[in-house]
Amino acid sequence: MAPQRFHEQFDQIQRSMPDVSLAMGPDDAAEFIYEKGVVLARDGEEARLVEDTVRGHFTEATGLTADHVRRAGPETNRSGITRIQVGDPGHGDRRGDRAVAHALRAMREHEARAERRLVSRNHVVSIAVNSCPGDEPVPAPLTQGTNPAAAEAGYDADTAVGVLVIDNGLTHDYGMVPLLAHVQGDVHGTETDTQGNLLQYVGHGTFIAGLLAAVAPNTDITVRNTLNDAGAILEDQFGQRLFDAVDEHGWPDVISLSAGTANGRDDGLLGVQSFMDELRRQRTLLVAAAGNNSSASKFWPAAYADLPGYEDAVLSVGALRSDGEFGACFSNYGSWVQAYAPGERLTSTLTGFDAPAPYLYQHSTYDECRYHFTYACTCQYPRHSGVLSTAGTPTAGKADQVMFEGYAHWSGTSFATPVAAGMVVAYMTANKLGDARAARKKLLAETGAYAEVRGAHVPALRPPTWRPTPVTQLAPPA
């Protein structure tokens, strides 16, 4: 039985949001996840227009009623978004929501006249190993250290660059690692299940912090646990949580964000638009993951890098495979991805520094690359069976267990992102630049290094301390 990663992750996210009914979209194409029965609109007149229009559209001709159309909770203020209930979230199944689809169609004429979007699904934003997974972590020897290895440049409190990591927090033992001496922030909280096994995604934020500190030692890194609940959050809440993070810590030089969602559109996410507009007015550079769907569909907020007015404020990052010459099989791609960095089988800090930490694999590897690449990619190796993939099968209960003792190998655009962010920060330090956006522009202009992704030559940000590894090309199936 072939694993169904997206469906397995959907179930995982649904369990983490027991009070929210979720569906896949668009229709049953499984490109993104969204809340059933609810749409989003901007506060004020636009929210009232959406509410009135949708209520009028729900006639007998649609097979729906207007009874459910109403405001669905308080306005979120800073994010400028109102939730509007348009249907019964309990109707239908995970393959879609007819009420939400009708609500979106009801607003098309108004949007055409306004020449902008007035209504949106309420998407699930997730860390970029979540509903678009790269792979799961693999134990690495404690003696191996990180890859990229720690750069020799030192730390200077007076010139250290501030980096805010929006993720799922730090593991309890991160302070035992000298590399993370200048890292602070939120701890993850609950790390294990009732059997003592690490929960899925635990260590994601710590892994990112280790990569940043290795590539750019002259950093003050703060990790927030904004995405602590199975690595996922609803779009209308995400915009507010981004504001909360910068309100607490101030606008940093760089934000590293390894999360997002597709939405089938070219004009951004309604729920984070206010934050992105404020970001544009600041000096902060947002470095964001392009996602792991092996797709050209835009993944937000990373794809803001392709919108006029945001190109200097956002650096969108795809992943290179372990040899650094080509794109990783899972990486999203397209003209909206500005740069690529190593993102396959990197080595960084996880957990287990104080005592070995057990982990049960949640997903099974595939017999062939699920994206139809012919090299030995993370879809296939290293081999393991997972709890979710084997549920209800003759091999149920036979998931593989491993022990983490500090370091791990892990893959995804989640991790290419802090590598690229570290490259920007290291450039700032080396050239005594105080402006991360100027450093990004100069770094991309001067890099001179390229890789091949889907036939295109793209800027490649490879840290000097990164050690590439050869890939094995597999014989095509008979």
Coordinates of C-alpha atoms in Angstrom, one line a residue:
M1 CA 0.0 0.0 0.0
A2 CA 1.6 3.3 -1.1
P3 CA 1.7 6.0 1.6
Q4 CA -0.6 9.0 1.0
R5 CA 1.4 11.7 2.7
F6 CA -1.0 14.7 2.2
H7 CA -4.0 12.7 3.5
E8 CA -2.0 11.4 6.4
Q9 CA -0.9 15.0 7.3
F10 CA -4.5 16.2 6.8
D11 CA -5.6 13.7 9.5
Q12 CA -2.8 14.9 11.8
I13 CA -3.7 18.5 11.4
Q14 CA -7.4 17.8 11.9
R15 CA -6.6 16.0 15.2
S16 CA -4.7 19.1 16.3
M17 CA -7.7 21.3 15.5
P18 CA -10.6 19.2 17.0
D19 CA -13.0 22.2 17.0
V20 CA -12.4 23.1 13.4
S21 CA -13.8 21.2 10.4
L22 CA -11.3 21.1 7.5
A23 CA -11.5 20.3 3.8
M24 CA -9.0 19.9 1.0
G25 CA -8.8 22.2 -1.9
P26 CA -9.3 23.1 -4.6
D27 CA -12.1 20.6 -4.7
D28 CA -10.4 17.3 -3.9
A29 CA -7.0 18.1 -5.6
A30 CA -5.2 18.2 -2.2
E31 CA -3.2 21.3 -2.9
F32 CA -4.1 23.1 0.3
I33 CA -6.3 22.8 3.4
Y34 CA -9.0 25.2 4.6
E35 CA -11.7 25.7 7.2
K36 CA -15.2 24.5 6.2
G37 CA -18.2 26.9 6.5
V38 CA -16.1 30.1 6.8
V39 CA -14.8 32.7 4.4
L40 CA -12.6 35.8 5.2
A41 CA -13.1 39.4 4.2
R42 CA -11.5 42.7 5.2
D43 CA -13.1 44.5 8.2
G44 CA -15.7 47.2 7.7
E45 CA -17.6 47.9 4.4
E46 CA -16.1 44.9 2.5
A47 CA -17.1 42.4 5.2
R48 CA -20.6 43.8 5.2
L49 CA -20.7 43.6 1.3
V50 CA -19.6 40.0 1.4
E51 CA -22.1 39.1 4.1
D52 CA -25.0 40.7 2.3
T53 CA -24.0 39.4 -1.2
V54 CA -23.5 35.8 0.0
R55 CA -26.8 35.8 1.9
G56 CA -28.6 37.0 -1.2
H57 CA -26.9 34.4 -3.4
F58 CA -27.9 31.5 -1.2
T59 CA -31.3 30.9 -2.8
E60 CA -33.1 27.7 -3.7
A61 CA -31.1 27.6 -7.0
T62 CA -27.9 26.8 -5.1
G63 CA -29.5 24.2 -2.9
L64 CA -28.2 26.2 0.1
T65 CA -29.9 28.5 2.6
A66 CA -28.9 31.9 4.0
D67 CA -29.5 30.8 7.6
H68 CA -25.9 30.3 8.4
V69 CA -24.5 33.5 6.8
R70 CA -23.3 35.7 9.7
R71 CA -20.2 37.0 11.4
A72 CA -18.3 34.1 12.9
G73 CA -16.4 35.7 15.7
P74 CA -14.7 39.0 16.6
E75 CA -12.8 41.0 14.1
T76 CA -9.0 40.4 14.5
N77 CA -8.1 44.1 14.5
R78 CA -4.4 44.1 13.5
S79 CA -4.8 41.6 10.7
G80 CA -7.9 43.6 9.5
I81 CA -9.9 40.4 8.8
T82 CA -13.4 39.3 9.6
R83 CA -14.6 35.7 9.7
I84 CA -18.0 35.2 8.0
Q85 CA -19.8 31.9 8.4
V86 CA -21.5 30.8 5.2
G87 CA -22.5 27.3 5.9
D88 CA -22.7 24.4 8.3
P89 CA -19.1 23.2 8.9
G90 CA -20.5 19.7 9.7
H91 CA -21.9 19.2 6.1
G92 CA -20.0 17.3 3.5
D93 CA -16.6 15.6 3.9
R94 CA -12.9 16.4 3.5
R95 CA -13.1 16.6 -0.3
G96 CA -14.5 20.2 -0.3
D97 CA -17.1 22.6 1.0
R98 CA -20.0 23.5 -1.4
A99 CA -21.0 26.5 0.8
V100 CA -17.6 28.1 0.7
A101 CA -17.3 27.5 -3.1
H102 CA -20.7 29.2 -3.7
A103 CA -19.7 32.1 -1.5
L104 CA -16.5 32.7 -3.5
R105 CA -18.5 32.6 -6.8
A106 CA -21.1 35.0 -5.4
M107 CA -18.4 37.7 -5.1
R108 CA -16.9 37.4 -8.6
E109 CA -18.8 40.3 -10.1
H110 CA -18.0 42.6 -7.2
E111 CA -14.3 41.6 -7.3
A112 CA -14.2 42.2 -11.1
R113 CA -15.6 45.7 -10.5
A114 CA -13.2 46.4 -7.6
E115 CA -10.3 44.9 -9.5
R116 CA -9.1 43.1 -6.3
R117 CA -10.0 40.2 -4.2
L118 CA -12.8 40.7 -1.6
V119 CA -13.2 37.2 -0.1
S120 CA -11.0 34.2 0.6
R121 CA -11.1 30.7 2.0
N122 CA -9.6 30.5 5.5
H123 CA -6.5 28.4 4.7
V124 CA -4.4 26.3 7.0
V125 CA -0.8 27.7 7.2
S126 CA 1.6 25.0 8.1
I127 CA 5.4 24.5 8.6
A128 CA 6.9 23.4 5.3
V129 CA 7.4 19.8 6.3
N130 CA 3.7 19.5 7.2
S131 CA 1.0 19.2 4.5
C132 CA 3.8 19.4 1.9
P133 CA 6.4 17.2 3.7
G134 CA 10.0 16.8 2.7
D135 CA 10.8 13.9 5.0
E136 CA 11.2 13.1 8.7
P137 CA 14.4 13.5 10.7
V138 CA 17.1 10.8 10.7
P139 CA 19.5 10.4 13.7
A140 CA 23.0 11.7 13.0
P141 CA 26.2 10.9 15.0
L142 CA 26.9 13.4 17.8
T143 CA 30.5 13.6 16.6
Q144 CA 29.6 14.6 13.1
G145 CA 28.5 18.2 13.9
T146 CA 26.3 20.3 11.6
N147 CA 26.3 20.4 7.9
P148 CA 26.9 23.3 7.0
A149 CA 29.6 23.2 9.6
A150 CA 30.0 26.1 12.0
A151 CA 31.7 29.1 10.3
E152 CA 34.8 30.4 12.0
A153 CA 33.6 34.0 12.3
G154 CA 33.0 35.0 15.9
Y155 CA 30.1 36.6 17.8
D156 CA 30.1 40.3 18.6
A157 CA 27.2 41.6 20.7
D158 CA 27.6 45.1 19.4
T159 CA 27.2 44.1 15.7
A160 CA 25.2 40.8 16.0
V161 CA 22.3 40.7 13.5
G162 CA 18.8 40.1 14.9
V163 CA 16.9 37.1 13.4
L164 CA 13.4 36.2 14.4
V165 CA 12.4 32.6 13.6
I166 CA 8.6 32.0 13.4
D167 CA 8.3 28.3 14.0
N168 CA 7.3 25.8 16.6
G169 CA 9.7 26.6 19.4
L170 CA 12.9 25.2 20.9
T171 CA 13.4 21.8 22.5
H172 CA 14.1 21.7 26.2
D173 CA 17.8 20.8 26.0
Y174 CA 18.8 23.3 23.3
G175 CA 20.8 25.3 25.9
M176 CA 23.3 22.4 26.2
V177 CA 24.6 23.1 22.7
P178 CA 27.5 25.7 22.5
L179 CA 26.5 26.5 18.9
L180 CA 23.1 27.8 20.3
A181 CA 24.6 30.0 23.0
H182 CA 23.1 33.1 21.4
V183 CA 19.7 31.6 20.8
Q184 CA 16.6 32.4 22.9
G185 CA 12.9 32.1 22.7
D186 CA 9.9 29.9 23.4
V187 CA 10.3 26.3 24.3
H188 CA 8.2 23.8 22.4
G189 CA 6.3 22.6 25.5
T190 CA 4.9 19.1 25.3
E191 CA 7.5 17.1 23.4
T192 CA 6.5 13.4 23.8
D193 CA 3.4 11.3 23.7
T194 CA 2.1 9.1 26.5
Q195 CA 4.6 6.4 25.5
G196 CA 7.6 8.8 25.7
N197 CA 8.1 9.1 21.9
L198 CA 8.8 12.5 20.4
L199 CA 5.8 14.1 18.8
Q200 CA 5.9 14.8 15.1
Y201 CA 7.7 18.1 14.2
V202 CA 9.4 18.4 17.6
G203 CA 12.8 19.9 17.0
H204 CA 11.9 21.7 13.8
G205 CA 12.6 25.2 15.3
T206 CA 15.8 23.9 17.0
F207 CA 17.0 22.4 13.7
I208 CA 16.5 25.8 12.0
A209 CA 18.3 27.7 14.8
G210 CA 21.3 25.4 14.5
L211 CA 21.6 26.0 10.7
L212 CA 21.3 29.7 11.2
A213 CA 23.9 29.8 13.9
A214 CA 26.3 27.6 11.9
V215 CA 26.1 29.7 8.7
A216 CA 26.1 33.0 10.5
P217 CA 27.6 32.9 14.1
N218 CA 27.2 36.7 14.5
T219 CA 23.5 36.5 15.2
D220 CA 21.0 37.0 18.0
I221 CA 18.4 34.4 17.2
T222 CA 14.9 34.4 18.8
V223 CA 12.6 31.4 18.1
R224 CA 8.9 31.8 18.6
N225 CA 6.4 28.9 18.9
T226 CA 3.8 30.5 16.7
L227 CA 3.2 27.2 14.9
N228 CA 3.4 24.9 18.0
D229 CA 0.1 23.0 17.4
A230 CA 1.1 20.3 14.8
G231 CA 2.9 23.0 13.0
A232 CA -0.4 24.5 11.7
I233 CA -2.6 27.5 12.2
L234 CA -5.6 29.1 10.5
E235 CA -4.8 32.0 8.1
D236 CA -7.0 34.5 10.0
Q237 CA -5.1 33.7 13.2
F238 CA -1.6 33.6 11.6
G239 CA -1.7 37.3 10.5
Q240 CA -2.4 38.4 14.1
R241 CA 0.3 36.0 15.5
L242 CA 2.9 37.5 13.2
F243 CA 2.0 41.0 14.5
D244 CA 2.2 39.6 18.1
A245 CA 5.8 38.3 17.4
V246 CA 7.1 41.6 16.2
D247 CA 5.2 43.6 18.9
E248 CA 7.0 41.5 21.5
H249 CA 10.5 41.5 20.0
G250 CA 10.5 44.5 17.7
W251 CA 11.1 44.4 14.0
P252 CA 14.3 42.4 13.6
D253 CA 16.9 42.6 10.7
V254 CA 15.7 39.2 9.3
I255 CA 12.6 37.0 9.8
S256 CA 13.1 33.3 8.9
L257 CA 9.7 31.7 8.1
S258 CA 9.5 28.0 7.1
A259 CA 5.8 27.9 6.7
G260 CA 3.0 28.8 4.3
T261 CA 0.3 27.5 2.1
A262 CA -0.8 27.4 -1.6
N263 CA -4.2 29.0 -2.3
G264 CA -4.5 28.7 -6.1
R265 CA -4.1 32.4 -6.6
D266 CA -1.5 35.0 -7.7
D267 CA -2.4 37.8 -5.2
G268 CA -1.3 36.7 -1.8
L269 CA -3.1 35.6 1.4
L270 CA -5.9 37.9 2.6
G271 CA -5.2 36.9 6.2
V272 CA -1.6 38.2 6.2
Q273 CA -2.0 41.1 3.8
S274 CA -1.9 43.7 6.6
F275 CA 1.2 42.2 8.0
M276 CA 2.9 42.1 4.6
D277 CA 2.0 45.7 4.0
E278 CA 3.5 46.7 7.3
L279 CA 6.6 44.6 6.6
R280 CA 7.0 46.6 3.3
R281 CA 7.2 49.8 5.4
Q282 CA 9.9 48.4 7.7
R283 CA 13.6 47.5 7.0
T284 CA 13.1 43.8 7.9
L285 CA 13.8 41.1 5.3
L286 CA 11.5 38.2 5.3
V287 CA 13.2 35.0 4.2
A288 CA 10.5 32.4 3.4
A289 CA 10.3 28.8 2.3
A290 CA 8.9 28.0 -1.1
G291 CA 7.2 24.8 0.0
N292 CA 7.7 21.1 -0.7
N293 CA 4.9 20.2 -3.1
S294 CA 7.2 19.8 -6.1
S295 CA 4.9 22.3 -7.8
A296 CA 5.0 25.6 -9.6
S297 CA 1.9 26.8 -7.7
K298 CA 2.7 29.8 -5.6
F299 CA 3.3 29.2 -1.9
W300 CA 2.5 32.1 0.4
P301 CA 4.0 34.2 2.0
A302 CA 7.2 33.3 0.0
A303 CA 5.6 34.1 -3.3
Y304 CA 5.1 37.8 -2.2
A305 CA 8.7 38.1 -3.5
D306 CA 7.1 38.0 -7.0
L307 CA 4.6 40.8 -6.3
P308 CA 5.4 44.4 -7.2
G309 CA 6.5 46.4 -4.2
Y310 CA 7.5 43.3 -2.1
E311 CA 10.5 42.1 -4.2
D312 CA 13.0 43.8 -1.9
A313 CA 11.2 42.8 1.3
V314 CA 10.9 39.1 0.7
L315 CA 13.4 36.4 -0.3
S316 CA 11.7 33.2 -1.4
V317 CA 13.9 30.1 -1.1
G318 CA 13.7 26.7 -2.8
A319 CA 15.8 23.6 -2.0
L320 CA 18.8 22.1 -3.7
R321 CA 19.5 18.3 -3.5
S322 CA 22.4 17.0 -1.6
D323 CA 25.0 17.6 -4.4
G324 CA 23.9 21.2 -4.8
E325 CA 23.8 21.0 -8.5
F326 CA 20.1 20.5 -9.1
G327 CA 16.8 21.2 -7.4
A328 CA 15.6 18.7 -4.7
C329 CA 12.7 16.5 -5.9
F330 CA 10.3 18.0 -3.4
S331 CA 11.1 21.7 -3.8
N332 CA 8.5 24.1 -5.3
Y333 CA 9.9 26.1 -8.2
G334 CA 9.1 28.8 -10.7
S335 CA 10.0 32.4 -11.5
W336 CA 8.6 33.4 -8.1
V337 CA 11.4 31.5 -6.3
Q338 CA 14.3 33.9 -6.1
A339 CA 17.1 31.6 -4.9
Y340 CA 17.9 28.1 -3.9
A341 CA 20.0 26.8 -1.1
P342 CA 21.0 23.3 0.1
G343 CA 17.9 21.6 1.6
E344 CA 18.4 17.9 1.3
R345 CA 19.9 15.8 4.1
L346 CA 21.3 18.7 6.1
T347 CA 22.6 18.1 9.6
S348 CA 21.7 20.2 12.6
T349 CA 20.6 20.3 16.2
L350 CA 17.5 18.5 17.3
T351 CA 17.1 17.0 20.8
G352 CA 18.5 14.2 23.0
F353 CA 21.6 16.1 24.1
D354 CA 20.7 15.3 27.8
A355 CA 19.3 11.8 27.2
P356 CA 18.5 9.7 24.1
A357 CA 15.0 10.6 22.8
P358 CA 12.9 7.9 21.0
Y359 CA 10.9 8.6 17.9
L360 CA 8.4 6.5 15.9
Y361 CA 8.3 7.2 12.2
Q362 CA 4.9 8.6 11.2
H363 CA 5.2 8.0 7.4
S364 CA 6.5 5.2 5.2
T365 CA 9.0 5.8 2.5
Y366 CA 8.0 5.1 -1.1
D367 CA 9.2 2.4 -3.5
E368 CA 9.7 5.2 -6.1
C369 CA 10.0 8.9 -5.9
R370 CA 6.5 10.3 -5.5
Y371 CA 7.6 13.2 -7.8
H372 CA 9.1 10.8 -10.4
F373 CA 12.7 11.8 -10.1
T374 CA 15.3 9.2 -10.8
Y375 CA 17.9 9.9 -8.1
A376 CA 17.9 8.3 -4.7
C377 CA 15.8 11.0 -3.0
T378 CA 14.3 11.5 0.4
C379 CA 11.0 9.8 -0.8
Q380 CA 12.9 6.5 -0.8
Y381 CA 15.9 6.6 1.5
P382 CA 16.6 5.8 4.2
R383 CA 13.8 3.2 4.3
H384 CA 11.3 3.1 7.1
S385 CA 7.7 2.2 7.9
G386 CA 5.5 4.7 9.7
V387 CA 2.5 4.6 12.0
L388 CA 0.2 6.6 9.8
S389 CA 1.0 4.8 6.6
T390 CA 0.5 1.3 8.1
A391 CA -2.7 2.1 10.0
G392 CA -5.3 -0.5 9.1
T393 CA -2.9 -2.7 7.2
P394 CA -1.4 -6.1 8.0
T395 CA 1.8 -4.3 9.1
A396 CA 0.0 -2.0 11.6
G397 CA 1.9 -1.5 14.7
K398 CA 5.3 -2.2 13.1
A399 CA 6.5 1.3 12.7
D400 CA 10.3 1.8 12.9
Q401 CA 11.7 3.5 16.0
V402 CA 14.9 5.4 16.2
M403 CA 16.8 7.2 19.0
F404 CA 18.0 10.8 18.7
E405 CA 21.1 11.8 20.7
G406 CA 21.4 15.4 19.6
Y407 CA 21.9 15.8 15.9
A408 CA 19.7 14.8 13.0
H409 CA 19.6 14.8 9.2
W410 CA 16.5 16.4 7.8
S411 CA 15.3 17.7 4.4
G412 CA 12.9 20.4 3.1
T413 CA 12.7 24.0 2.0
S414 CA 12.1 24.5 5.7
F415 CA 15.8 24.1 6.1
A416 CA 17.0 25.7 2.9
T417 CA 15.4 28.9 4.2
P418 CA 17.6 29.4 7.3
V419 CA 20.6 28.5 5.2
A420 CA 19.8 31.3 2.8
A421 CA 18.9 33.6 5.7
G422 CA 22.3 32.8 7.2
M423 CA 24.0 33.6 4.0
V424 CA 22.4 37.1 4.0
V425 CA 23.4 37.7 7.6
A426 CA 27.0 36.5 7.0
Y427 CA 27.2 38.9 4.1
M428 CA 26.0 41.7 6.3
T429 CA 28.7 40.9 8.9
A430 CA 31.5 40.5 6.3
N431 CA 30.7 43.7 4.6
K432 CA 29.6 45.7 7.6
L433 CA 26.1 46.3 6.3
G434 CA 23.3 47.2 8.6
D435 CA 20.5 46.8 6.0
A436 CA 19.4 43.2 5.4
R437 CA 17.5 44.1 2.2
A438 CA 20.6 45.8 0.7
A439 CA 22.6 42.7 1.7
R440 CA 20.1 40.4 0.0
K441 CA 20.3 42.4 -3.2
K442 CA 24.1 42.6 -3.3
L443 CA 24.5 38.9 -2.4
L444 CA 22.2 37.7 -5.2
A445 CA 24.0 40.1 -7.7
E446 CA 27.4 38.9 -6.7
T447 CA 26.9 35.2 -6.0
G448 CA 27.9 34.0 -9.4
A449 CA 26.8 30.5 -8.4
Y450 CA 24.0 28.7 -10.2
A451 CA 22.1 25.4 -10.1
E452 CA 19.7 23.8 -12.5
V453 CA 16.1 23.5 -11.5
R454 CA 13.6 22.2 -14.0
G455 CA 15.8 23.2 -16.9
A456 CA 16.3 26.8 -15.6
H457 CA 19.6 28.2 -14.2
V458 CA 18.8 29.7 -10.8
P459 CA 20.9 31.6 -8.2
A460 CA 22.4 29.1 -5.7
L461 CA 23.3 30.1 -2.2
R462 CA 25.8 27.5 -1.0
P463 CA 27.6 28.3 2.3
P464 CA 31.4 27.8 2.2
T465 CA 31.2 25.3 5.1
W466 CA 28.5 23.2 3.5
R467 CA 29.7 19.7 2.4
P468 CA 27.9 18.3 -0.7
T469 CA 27.4 14.6 -1.0
P470 CA 27.1 12.7 -4.3
V471 CA 23.7 11.4 -5.4
T472 CA 22.9 8.0 -6.8
Q473 CA 21.0 7.8 -10.1
L474 CA 18.5 5.0 -10.2
A475 CA 17.8 2.8 -13.2
P476 CA 14.5 3.7 -14.7
P477 CA 11.7 1.2 -13.9
A478 CA 11.4 -1.7 -16.4

